[in-house]
């Protein structure tokens, strides 16, 4: 059990609406919040279960209802000062995992939690399922300069640290002798004491550095080496304390630190297992949240002595989050520690490794720390879960290109039984995988399958994929290719067709595929990839690449104009294009975006767009191209995309899947993204999304709130046309499109 005295994530005022409480519940990931009066008195508890009961028993649900009207007014509580051993039996797994702690007057003063695998430092939740908490240990690397201390804070923020850490000592309280002189000490202590006497900052100077950290939005911690320092740091209001390896056996200091109610992060260097066990038990008895860090307290630490595997043992001994405090050269061991489960990483931080003092030579420079952060985040992304394996979006694309499918060896009529000799295995992998052959052979065909055609999943059931007349209050269309548009409109009547070109299609005469004037409109979609692995990029700084991109896009425009003779269009046809802004290794800094957008607009000005409505497509942060991922920088962020459209008077194709991924990536609510982009939108690609790179998902199978999106689009872009752009939606006679349109009718 642990006691959390940081109440910010747990509390809503009783008069605040239920909607606010739900947002807080979602944010703290604990499925519960506590309702208090304006004076801090506990009035009730609102859990997921309480909310569900209210919804199911209330005739008219109003999310503006005050929280006090919904919360449980008689929760289990404990009085401040109750022994943790008396609190533990009150927990009920799955029902009561957080218990409010109140003082004698009923004020909420803390939250007892049954879970010990997590702790909170400021706004950071640390433990299982959370990213590693990365500490830039400034310590005394400021060498006595408050200005250097503040500069190190700024550099740590820029390097991506989650926290900066300092050290505070009251030398008279810390060292023996009335004047804390180093005279008479051995060489080692004498060196250390002389260093500290030169380079220690006063409490007021440290608070000035802390203030800088708070102003920059980074967490700040400090190691107190004595009781007066504990008092000073608690009075300042730090979110947590760091206990140095040298003090892990200092039970007086540990006990005093637990009285602050602050979480403790404790390094275990220089300690035996029995000493670690003893200190962890001491802290646990108080209910203080804590973490243990594996540490080798030599400077620099030999790699052979680091023993990252001991973190597994620390997790058992402490029943708490574990991490690694490193004094070795480089940062590769810290990255490995994260791969082994470290949830806290602490590395010393400096601007000059040659400065006086032991810590500098084992410290990371700002660019090294930033590189460590990037590698750690990459490793965290790559760790994944133990859930059953699923095929990623990129793998699915490559599977279509590289794998094999079951195909018909002859024309099969409806009602015929499919024989073993009727089925062959051929590339590409658009249809049923070869391992489905035993389930396919012996079935009765429900459709005509031409020789060489793929078999699909629906051939294993009695369902026949088929279109129908759909009804929407805005123009709707189907994505098609030259070779399949006729079959897709056999059973449906779209308002327009959207031709998705490959670069080879641009060499074909449209008259080969269009021989009559159709009673509908059309749009076109430019290829992203052209001959020679050439990726269209109107933001390219390479003049040759930029010029060719303009030339290739002009070919698409010219082809679109040529096609107009076969369609009845009241307006110029929309032409959708992904205009570039890609990078290979990382996203570019935000400050570089505006020149890139200007480069795109310069290219746009050089295009002859007469007779078409060129619309820049919104893009995802990690687009899939040529069998792998790139980084996309333009038309990704909501604010800069809207600014481009507004500044240059350009129009957009709002690909809601791409933009949902972008919203997830940036942490922006998708409703806000929609508010920014929809007013500049002429055309829509409607398709769902998952995470930050799961695009093309079937409508309703992803994370988009379609009811909310439909209301916003009706208000902000009521005339924009749309297509269902389901990935591989065209296979099996448009099965994916028909499913999407069926679902979209509910909202559009």
JSON list of C-alpha atoms in Angstrom, two decimals, residues 474 618 638 641-642 651-654 656 659 670-684 709 711-720:
[
{"chain": "A", "resi": 474, "resn": "UNK", "atom": "CA", "xyz": [-23.70, 15.46, -49.24]},
{"chain": "A", "resi": 618, "resn": "UNK", "atom": "CA", "xyz": [-3.95, 16.12, -44.72]},
{"chain": "A", "resi": 638, "resn": "UNK", "atom": "CA", "xyz": [-3.90, 21.12, -37.19]},
{"chain": "A", "resi": 641, "resn": "UNK", "atom": "CA", "xyz": [-2.17, 23.12, -41.78]},
{"chain": "A", "resi": 642, "resn": "UNK", "atom": "CA", "xyz": [-5.01, 25.59, -41.19]},
{"chain": "A", "resi": 651, "resn": "UNK", "atom": "CA", "xyz": [-8.09, 24.25, -50.05]},
{"chain": "A", "resi": 652, "resn": "UNK", "atom": "CA", "xyz": [-7.74, 20.87, -48.38]},
{"chain": "A", "resi": 653, "resn": "UNK", "atom": "CA", "xyz": [-8.82, 17.28, -48.61]},
{"chain": "A", "resi": 654, "resn": "UNK", "atom": "CA", "xyz": [-9.51, 16.29, -45.01]},
{"chain": "A", "resi": 656, "resn": "UNK", "atom": "CA", "xyz": [-9.94, 12.00, -41.25]},
{"chain": "A", "resi": 659, "resn": "UNK", "atom": "CA", "xyz": [-5.68, 13.62, -39.11]},
{"chain": "A", "resi": 670, "resn": "UNK", "atom": "CA", "xyz": [-9.60, 15.19, -32.64]},
{"chain": "A", "resi": 671, "resn": "UNK", "atom": "CA", "xyz": [-12.58, 17.52, -32.24]},
{"chain": "A", "resi": 672, "resn": "UNK", "atom": "CA", "xyz": [-10.12, 20.44, -32.03]},
{"chain": "A", "resi": 673, "resn": "UNK", "atom": "CA", "xyz": [-8.25, 19.17, -35.09]},
{"chain": "A", "resi": 674, "resn": "UNK", "atom": "CA", "xyz": [-11.56, 19.06, -36.97]},
{"chain": "A", "resi": 675, "resn": "UNK", "atom": "CA", "xyz": [-12.46, 22.61, -35.92]},
{"chain": "A", "resi": 676, "resn": "UNK", "atom": "CA", "xyz": [-9.18, 23.83, -37.40]},
{"chain": "A", "resi": 677, "resn": "UNK", "atom": "CA", "xyz": [-9.19, 21.88, -40.68]},
{"chain": "A", "resi": 678, "resn": "UNK", "atom": "CA", "xyz": [-12.83, 21.48, -41.71]},
{"chain": "A", "resi": 679, "resn": "UNK", "atom": "CA", "xyz": [-13.45, 25.17, -42.59]},
{"chain": "A", "resi": 680, "resn": "UNK", "atom": "CA", "xyz": [-10.76, 24.89, -45.31]},
{"chain": "A", "resi": 681, "resn": "UNK", "atom": "CA", "xyz": [-12.05, 21.58, -46.67]},
{"chain": "A", "resi": 682, "resn": "UNK", "atom": "CA", "xyz": [-13.56, 20.88, -50.11]},
{"chain": "A", "resi": 683, "resn": "UNK", "atom": "CA", "xyz": [-13.33, 17.09, -50.01]},
{"chain": "A", "resi": 684, "resn": "UNK", "atom": "CA", "xyz": [-13.32, 14.30, -47.40]},
{"chain": "A", "resi": 709, "resn": "UNK", "atom": "CA", "xyz": [-17.40, 14.21, -36.39]},
{"chain": "A", "resi": 711, "resn": "UNK", "atom": "CA", "xyz": [-22.07, 17.04, -36.43]},
{"chain": "A", "resi": 712, "resn": "UNK", "atom": "CA", "xyz": [-18.90, 19.09, -36.81]},
{"chain": "A", "resi": 713, "resn": "UNK", "atom": "CA", "xyz": [-18.64, 18.50, -40.56]},
{"chain": "A", "resi": 714, "resn": "UNK", "atom": "CA", "xyz": [-22.31, 19.38, -41.07]},
{"chain": "A", "resi": 715, "resn": "UNK", "atom": "CA", "xyz": [-21.58, 22.70, -39.41]},
{"chain": "A", "resi": 716, "resn": "UNK", "atom": "CA", "xyz": [-18.09, 23.46, -40.77]},
{"chain": "A", "resi": 717, "resn": "UNK", "atom": "CA", "xyz": [-18.00, 21.78, -44.22]},
{"chain": "A", "resi": 718, "resn": "UNK", "atom": "CA", "xyz": [-21.62, 21.03, -45.21]},
{"chain": "A", "resi": 719, "resn": "UNK", "atom": "CA", "xyz": [-20.95, 20.87, -48.95]},
{"chain": "A", "resi": 720, "resn": "UNK", "atom": "CA", "xyz": [-17.74, 18.83, -48.94]}
]
